[in-house]
Short mmCIF file of C-alpha atoms and ligand atoms in Angstrom, two decimals:
data_model
loop_
_atom_site.label_atom_id
_atom_site.label_comp_id
_atom_site.label_asym_id
_atom_site.label_seq_id
_atom_site.Cartn_x
_atom_site.Cartn_y
_atom_site.Cartn_z
CA MET A 232 165.89 -88.39 133.58
CA GLU A 233 167.11 -91.60 132.00
CA ASP A 234 165.09 -94.76 132.68
CA VAL A 235 166.37 -96.74 135.64
CA TYR A 236 166.40 -100.53 135.35
CA ILE A 237 166.97 -102.39 138.60
CA LEU A 238 167.77 -106.09 138.66
CA ALA A 239 166.32 -107.26 141.98
CA ILE A 240 166.98 -110.53 143.78
CA GLU A 241 164.82 -112.16 146.47
CA THR A 242 165.78 -115.39 148.25
CA SER A 243 164.76 -114.81 151.86
CA CYS A 244 162.57 -117.89 152.27
CA ASP A 245 161.36 -120.53 149.80
CA GLU A 246 161.07 -118.53 146.57
CA THR A 247 164.05 -117.91 144.31
CA SER A 248 162.93 -114.80 142.47
CA MET A 249 164.41 -112.10 140.28
CA ALA A 250 162.91 -109.16 138.46
CA ILE A 251 163.95 -106.28 136.28
CA VAL A 252 161.92 -103.24 137.29
CA LYS A 253 161.85 -99.98 135.33
CA ASN A 254 161.70 -96.77 137.37
CA GLY A 255 160.51 -98.66 140.47
CA LYS A 256 157.12 -99.23 138.85
CA PHE A 257 157.05 -101.21 135.62
CA VAL A 258 157.90 -104.90 135.81
CA ASP A 259 159.92 -105.63 132.67
CA SER A 260 160.65 -109.22 133.61
CA LEU A 261 159.84 -111.41 136.61
CA THR A 262 160.73 -115.00 137.49
CA ILE A 263 159.50 -116.76 140.63
CA LEU A 264 160.68 -120.28 141.28
CA THR A 265 158.88 -121.61 144.33
CA GLN A 266 160.10 -124.53 146.43
CA MET A 267 156.67 -124.90 148.02
CA ASP A 268 156.00 -128.46 146.79
CA THR A 269 159.28 -129.71 148.28
CA HIS A 270 158.68 -128.10 151.68
CA ALA A 271 155.04 -129.26 151.69
CA ASN A 272 156.38 -132.81 152.22
CA PHE A 273 157.76 -131.66 155.57
CA GLY A 274 154.79 -129.51 156.64
CA GLY A 275 156.84 -126.29 156.52
CA VAL A 276 160.03 -124.70 155.20
CA VAL A 277 163.21 -126.66 155.99
CA PRO A 278 165.99 -124.01 156.08
CA GLU A 279 168.85 -126.29 154.97
CA ILE A 280 166.88 -127.55 151.97
CA ALA A 281 165.79 -124.01 151.10
CA SER A 282 169.35 -122.66 150.85
CA ARG A 283 170.55 -125.66 148.84
CA MET A 284 167.70 -125.22 146.37
CA HIS A 285 168.41 -121.48 146.02
CA ALA A 286 172.05 -122.33 145.23
CA GLU A 287 170.94 -124.89 142.63
CA ASN A 288 168.44 -122.62 140.93
CA ILE A 289 169.63 -119.04 141.18
CA THR A 290 171.68 -119.00 137.96
CA MET A 291 168.76 -120.43 135.97
CA VAL A 292 166.45 -117.82 137.45
CA LEU A 293 168.92 -115.10 136.43
CA GLU A 294 169.19 -116.47 132.91
CA GLU A 295 165.42 -116.66 132.50
CA THR A 296 164.89 -113.16 133.91
CA LEU A 297 167.42 -111.68 131.49
CA ASN A 298 166.05 -113.69 128.55
CA LYS A 299 162.54 -112.34 129.15
CA SER A 300 163.73 -108.74 129.57
CA HIS A 301 164.07 -105.93 127.03
CA VAL A 302 167.40 -104.89 128.53
CA THR A 303 170.78 -106.56 128.76
CA MET A 304 172.95 -106.91 131.82
CA GLU A 305 175.07 -103.98 130.58
CA GLU A 306 171.99 -101.72 130.49
CA ILE A 307 171.02 -102.50 134.09
CA SER A 308 171.38 -99.45 136.38
CA ALA A 309 171.81 -101.26 139.72
CA ILE A 310 171.56 -104.61 141.49
CA ALA A 311 169.16 -104.80 144.45
CA VAL A 312 168.92 -107.65 146.91
CA THR A 313 167.03 -108.69 150.04
CA TYR A 314 169.57 -108.86 152.87
CA ALA A 315 167.09 -109.13 155.79
CA PRO A 316 165.02 -110.57 157.41
CA GLY A 317 164.66 -114.24 156.50
CA LEU A 318 166.46 -117.57 156.64
CA LEU A 319 170.18 -116.89 156.93
CA GLY A 320 171.40 -119.50 154.46
CA SER A 321 168.77 -118.50 151.93
CA LEU A 322 169.53 -114.79 152.21
CA LEU A 323 173.26 -115.46 151.75
CA VAL A 324 172.73 -117.16 148.38
CA GLY A 325 170.92 -114.10 146.97
CA LEU A 326 173.33 -111.69 148.60
CA GLU A 327 176.46 -113.35 147.18
CA CYS A 328 174.88 -113.53 143.74
CA ALA A 329 174.10 -109.78 143.94
CA LYS A 330 177.63 -108.90 145.08
CA VAL A 331 179.22 -110.88 142.24
CA LEU A 332 176.93 -109.32 139.61
CA SER A 333 177.60 -105.86 141.04
CA TYR A 334 181.37 -106.45 140.97
CA VAL A 335 181.63 -108.10 137.57
CA TYR A 336 179.34 -105.63 135.77
CA ASN A 337 180.39 -102.63 137.86
CA LYS A 338 176.87 -101.72 138.98
CA PRO A 339 175.88 -100.14 142.30
CA LEU A 340 174.55 -102.51 144.94
CA ILE A 341 171.34 -101.73 146.87
CA LYS A 342 170.33 -103.61 150.02
CA VAL A 343 166.62 -103.93 150.67
CA ASN A 344 164.72 -104.94 153.80
CA HIS A 345 162.22 -107.62 152.80
CA THR A 346 159.30 -106.12 154.77
CA LEU A 347 159.87 -102.77 153.08
CA GLY A 348 159.72 -104.69 149.81
CA HIS A 349 156.25 -105.99 150.68
CA ILE A 350 155.11 -102.41 151.37
CA PHE A 351 156.55 -101.05 148.09
CA ALA A 352 154.85 -103.84 146.11
CA ASN A 353 151.93 -101.40 146.27
CA ASN A 354 153.86 -98.92 144.13
CA LEU A 355 153.94 -101.40 141.25
CA GLU A 356 150.21 -101.05 140.60
CA ASN A 357 149.33 -97.69 142.09
CA ASP A 358 151.23 -94.74 143.46
CA ILE A 359 151.46 -94.85 147.25
CA VAL A 360 149.88 -91.61 148.41
CA TYR A 361 151.46 -90.13 151.55
CA PRO A 362 150.69 -90.13 154.42
CA SER A 363 149.72 -93.75 154.24
CA LEU A 364 149.05 -96.56 156.71
CA ALA A 365 150.45 -100.01 155.87
CA LEU A 366 149.35 -103.31 157.38
CA VAL A 367 152.08 -105.88 156.76
CA VAL A 368 150.78 -109.41 157.18
CA SER A 369 153.16 -112.19 156.21
CA GLY A 370 154.53 -115.51 157.39
CA GLY A 371 157.15 -113.70 159.46
CA HIS A 372 155.63 -110.34 160.37
CA THR A 373 152.54 -108.47 161.46
CA ASP A 374 153.21 -104.73 161.53
CA LEU A 375 151.23 -101.51 161.34
CA VAL A 376 153.45 -98.88 159.74
CA LEU A 377 152.76 -95.18 159.24
CA LEU A 378 154.40 -93.86 156.07
CA ASN A 379 154.84 -90.08 156.01
CA SER A 380 157.05 -90.21 152.93
CA GLU A 381 159.37 -92.62 151.10
CA PHE A 382 161.97 -92.18 153.86
CA ASP A 383 159.93 -91.14 156.87
CA MET A 384 158.22 -94.10 158.50
CA GLU A 385 157.08 -95.10 161.96
CA VAL A 386 156.10 -98.55 163.24
CA LEU A 387 152.93 -98.08 165.28
CA GLY A 388 152.67 -101.70 166.40
CA SER A 389 153.79 -105.25 165.71
CA SER A 390 153.01 -108.78 166.74
CA LEU A 391 154.35 -109.55 170.20
CA ASP A 392 154.53 -113.25 169.38
CA ASP A 393 153.49 -115.24 166.28
CA ALA A 394 153.01 -113.57 162.91
CA ILE A 395 149.55 -113.90 161.46
CA GLY A 396 150.70 -116.00 158.45
CA GLU A 397 152.53 -118.36 160.80
CA VAL A 398 149.31 -118.83 162.79
CA TYR A 399 147.34 -119.55 159.60
CA ASP A 400 149.97 -122.19 158.75
CA LYS A 401 149.96 -123.77 162.24
CA VAL A 402 146.16 -123.90 162.42
CA ALA A 403 146.09 -125.47 158.95
CA ARG A 404 148.66 -128.02 160.05
CA VAL A 405 146.65 -129.19 163.08
CA LEU A 406 143.64 -129.49 160.74
CA LYS A 407 145.81 -131.67 158.45
CA MET A 408 145.84 -129.24 155.53
CA PRO A 409 149.00 -129.01 153.39
CA TYR A 410 151.61 -126.23 153.65
CA PRO A 411 151.23 -123.29 153.08
CA GLY A 412 148.09 -123.30 155.15
CA GLY A 413 146.82 -119.77 154.55
CA PRO A 414 145.15 -120.31 151.17
CA ASN A 415 143.69 -123.66 152.37
CA ILE A 416 142.17 -122.14 155.50
CA GLU A 417 140.69 -119.41 153.33
CA LYS A 418 139.04 -121.99 151.03
CA LYS A 419 137.58 -124.02 153.91
CA ALA A 420 136.39 -120.88 155.71
CA LEU A 421 134.32 -119.93 152.66
CA LEU A 422 132.32 -123.15 153.15
CA GLY A 423 131.73 -122.70 156.89
CA SER A 424 130.14 -120.43 159.48
CA PRO A 425 131.79 -118.85 162.54
CA THR A 426 129.98 -121.13 165.01
CA TYR A 427 132.90 -122.01 167.29
CA ASP A 428 133.52 -119.85 170.36
CA MET A 429 136.92 -118.19 170.12
CA PRO A 430 139.01 -116.50 172.83
CA ILE A 431 139.19 -112.73 173.17
CA LEU A 432 142.55 -111.52 171.85
CA MET A 433 144.53 -108.58 173.27
CA ASN A 434 141.92 -106.42 174.89
CA ASP A 435 143.91 -103.19 174.81
CA ASP A 436 144.33 -99.93 172.98
CA SER A 437 147.89 -100.45 171.75
CA TYR A 438 148.65 -101.10 168.10
CA ASN A 439 150.37 -104.39 168.94
CA PHE A 440 149.05 -107.82 168.08
CA SER A 441 149.14 -111.18 169.81
CA PHE A 442 147.96 -114.31 168.03
CA SER A 443 149.69 -117.10 169.95
CA GLY A 444 146.75 -117.48 172.38
CA LEU A 445 144.37 -118.00 169.47
CA LYS A 446 146.75 -120.55 167.94
CA SER A 447 147.13 -122.52 171.19
CA TYR A 448 143.38 -122.42 171.82
CA ILE A 449 142.65 -124.02 168.45
CA ILE A 450 145.43 -126.61 168.75
CA ASN A 451 144.12 -127.63 172.21
CA LEU A 452 140.53 -127.70 170.99
CA VAL A 453 141.44 -130.03 168.10
CA HIS A 454 143.46 -132.33 170.37
CA ASN A 455 140.71 -132.50 173.01
CA GLU A 456 137.94 -133.17 170.50
CA THR A 457 140.06 -135.83 168.76
CA GLN A 458 140.74 -137.59 172.08
CA ARG A 459 137.03 -137.64 172.83
CA ASN A 460 136.27 -138.92 169.33
CA ASN A 461 134.11 -135.87 168.68
CA GLU A 462 133.64 -134.59 165.14
CA ILE A 463 135.60 -131.44 164.23
CA ARG A 464 133.65 -129.24 161.84
CA ILE A 465 136.71 -128.16 159.85
CA ASN A 466 134.99 -125.56 157.67
CA ASP A 467 133.32 -123.92 160.68
CA LEU A 468 136.54 -123.97 162.70
CA ALA A 469 138.52 -122.44 159.79
CA CYS A 470 135.82 -119.78 159.44
CA SER A 471 135.74 -119.03 163.20
CA PHE A 472 139.53 -118.74 163.34
CA GLN A 473 139.74 -116.52 160.27
CA LYS A 474 136.97 -114.22 161.49
CA THR A 475 138.63 -113.79 164.92
CA ALA A 476 142.05 -113.10 163.42
CA VAL A 477 140.78 -110.69 160.76
CA ASP A 478 138.50 -108.90 163.25
CA GLU A 479 141.58 -108.21 165.37
CA LEU A 480 143.57 -106.87 162.41
CA CYS A 481 140.61 -104.65 161.49
CA ARG A 482 140.18 -103.43 165.07
CA LYS A 483 143.78 -102.20 165.18
CA VAL A 484 143.57 -100.64 161.71
CA ASP A 485 140.37 -98.89 162.79
CA LEU A 486 142.13 -97.56 165.89
CA ALA A 487 145.09 -96.34 163.82
CA LEU A 488 142.81 -94.60 161.33
CA THR A 489 140.94 -92.85 164.17
CA LYS A 490 144.17 -91.41 165.51
CA ASN A 491 146.12 -90.76 162.28
CA GLN A 492 144.91 -88.78 159.30
CA VAL A 493 146.06 -90.73 156.25
CA LYS A 494 145.08 -90.60 152.58
CA ASN A 495 145.92 -94.14 151.71
CA MET A 496 145.72 -97.60 153.32
CA ILE A 497 148.05 -100.29 152.04
CA LEU A 498 147.96 -104.06 152.54
CA ALA A 499 151.23 -105.94 152.17
CA GLY A 500 152.67 -109.44 152.57
CA GLY A 501 151.51 -112.96 151.77
CA VAL A 502 148.34 -112.86 153.88
CA SER A 503 147.14 -109.79 151.95
CA ALA A 504 146.23 -112.27 149.19
CA ASN A 505 143.33 -113.25 151.48
CA GLN A 506 140.03 -112.06 150.00
CA TYR A 507 138.17 -111.99 153.32
CA LEU A 508 140.86 -109.75 154.85
CA ARG A 509 140.75 -107.45 151.79
CA LYS A 510 136.96 -107.19 152.05
CA GLU A 511 136.90 -106.46 155.79
CA ILE A 512 139.73 -103.89 155.63
CA ALA A 513 137.90 -102.21 152.73
CA LYS A 514 134.90 -101.72 155.04
CA VAL A 515 137.09 -100.00 157.66
CA CYS A 516 138.67 -97.76 155.00
CA LYS A 517 135.23 -96.79 153.69
CA LYS A 518 134.24 -95.64 157.19
CA TYR A 519 137.18 -93.20 157.22
CA ASN A 520 137.04 -92.32 153.52
CA VAL A 521 140.55 -93.66 153.03
CA LEU A 522 141.69 -95.05 149.69
CA LEU A 523 142.66 -98.75 149.92
CA HIS A 524 145.47 -100.21 147.81
CA VAL A 525 146.22 -103.92 147.65
CA PRO A 526 148.93 -105.42 145.44
CA ASP A 527 148.04 -107.76 142.61
CA ILE A 528 148.00 -111.35 143.98
CA ILE A 529 151.32 -112.20 142.29
CA TYR A 530 153.03 -109.33 144.17
CA CYS A 531 151.54 -110.28 147.58
CA THR A 532 153.74 -113.29 148.25
CA ASP A 533 157.54 -113.15 147.96
CA ASN A 534 158.83 -111.89 144.61
CA GLY A 535 161.75 -109.94 143.15
CA ALA A 536 159.60 -107.13 141.70
CA MET A 537 158.75 -105.75 145.14
CA ILE A 538 162.48 -105.59 145.95
CA GLY A 539 163.05 -103.62 142.73
CA ALA A 540 160.22 -101.24 143.70
CA ALA A 541 161.65 -100.66 147.21
CA ALA A 542 165.17 -100.18 145.82
CA TYR A 543 164.16 -97.33 143.48
CA PRO A 544 163.93 -94.53 146.11
CA LEU A 545 167.30 -95.70 147.48
CA TYR A 546 168.77 -95.54 143.96
CA LYS A 547 167.44 -92.01 143.47
CA ALA A 548 168.95 -90.98 146.81
CA HIS A 549 172.27 -92.69 145.92
CA ILE A 550 172.07 -94.94 148.98
CA PHE A 551 174.29 -97.82 147.94
CA ALA A 552 175.75 -100.74 149.89
CA ASP A 553 179.36 -101.86 150.01
CA TYR A 554 180.63 -105.42 149.66
CA LYS A 555 180.91 -105.87 153.42
CA ILE A 556 177.15 -106.15 153.90
CA ASN A 557 176.01 -109.38 155.45
CA ALA A 558 172.65 -111.12 155.73
CA LYS A 559 170.60 -110.32 158.84
CA SER A 560 168.07 -112.97 159.65
CA SER A 561 165.98 -111.05 162.16
CA GLU A 562 166.05 -107.37 161.25
CA THR A 563 162.51 -106.15 161.85
CA ILE A 564 161.10 -103.20 159.92
CA LYS A 565 161.27 -101.24 163.20
CA LYS A 566 165.01 -101.88 163.55
CA TYR A 567 165.54 -101.03 159.89
CA ILE A 568 163.74 -97.69 160.26
CA GLU A 569 165.57 -96.81 163.48
CA GLN A 570 168.98 -97.55 161.90
CA ASN A 571 168.23 -95.44 158.87
CA ASP A 572 166.93 -92.55 160.97
CA LYS A 573 170.38 -91.97 162.44
O1 LIG B 237 154.99 -112.77 152.42
P1 LIG B 237 155.10 -114.24 152.29
O2 LIG B 237 155.09 -114.85 150.92
O3 LIG B 237 156.39 -114.76 152.99
C1 LIG B 237 156.90 -114.16 154.13
O4 LIG B 237 157.59 -113.12 154.01
O5 LIG B 237 156.56 -114.67 155.22
O6 LIG B 237 153.91 -114.83 153.18
C2 LIG B 237 153.67 -116.19 153.30
C3 LIG B 237 152.50 -116.37 154.22
C4 LIG B 237 152.25 -117.83 154.60
O7 LIG B 237 152.10 -117.91 156.00
C5 LIG B 237 150.96 -118.16 153.88
O8 LIG B 237 150.17 -119.14 154.53
C6 LIG B 237 150.26 -116.82 153.87
O9 LIG B 237 151.29 -115.90 153.61
N1 LIG B 237 149.21 -116.71 152.84
C7 LIG B 237 147.90 -116.58 153.12
C8 LIG B 237 147.23 -116.57 151.87
N2 LIG B 237 148.16 -116.69 150.88
C9 LIG B 237 149.38 -116.77 151.50
N3 LIG B 237 147.26 -116.48 154.29
C10 LIG B 237 145.92 -116.35 154.25
N4 LIG B 237 145.19 -116.35 153.11
C11 LIG B 237 145.81 -116.45 151.89
N5 LIG B 237 145.09 -116.45 150.79
ZN1 LIG B 238 157.57 -112.09 152.50
#
């Protein structure tokens, strides 16, 4: 079969990114332009600013991606784009760019769910071995997904409230660390010990998660201690929070591995860059003799390459989108799977 080159576009949040991915696996060219420094001034992503910056930068990102690539626009097999979930205005910039490229160059258009992209980032480094269990941990989602094959998936559980990355960011914010908080909490936690008492999270046997209680507990603790002029041991608090959150993720992964025979465990999403999480999940996988795959750090946070990887099975199956597709800000992976099951 001829090599397939997919030009993939990702603009769901605060990264304008494009990649050219060969056969869903080899990254021929990748550009990631992050807006992080701008949003850091506001303590989080400002949607209006994000979409304006995507509009300003997307053509330059396209130019750079093509300049770095071995193939020309004419040799591209298809255009893939994140259409959901994410910030509406941001998604629309990438989506319109993809539609225009598809129309002008007469290439098929492939729509990709962002969360699925995070999962398929694991195919860039290794081959996902089925059946596989994926833990998606990002700023917007916390999901446990059972993958029976490229097209047969089941969401075992999800966060009932805040996503784990969002909680990292909120805890960091109350501790006056810059956005994005996740990497900063991780650094501080390395210097501390888990000496703060933390609440018990969902004490149940479902695969769902709930982190909002932990978030509120820490915010209240910081406010109360500040009012009383008591010292807050930031490193210890970061360490206590991280341990509690990661213990809960591990507990649910452990439960899922007890009940489902899988060959492969996959970590996906921005929080999977966290070394402590990687180490603790590795321990659980060892217990069940399950092979653990984690994406390279650059493919953990938002990037176009993961969208190219997720688009490849759709290309092979000739599942193409028409020009009527619109951005969907809140399409969960569960909704995506249910719609595509029909
Ligand atoms: O996947 P991603 O880039 O964007 C979304 O789709 O949400 O994830 C971003 C999230 C942020 O909440 C960020 O704080 C978190 O990933 N994150 C981390 C680390 N690196 C990024 N959280 C914990 N430890 C890290 N090292
Ligand atoms: Zn993401």
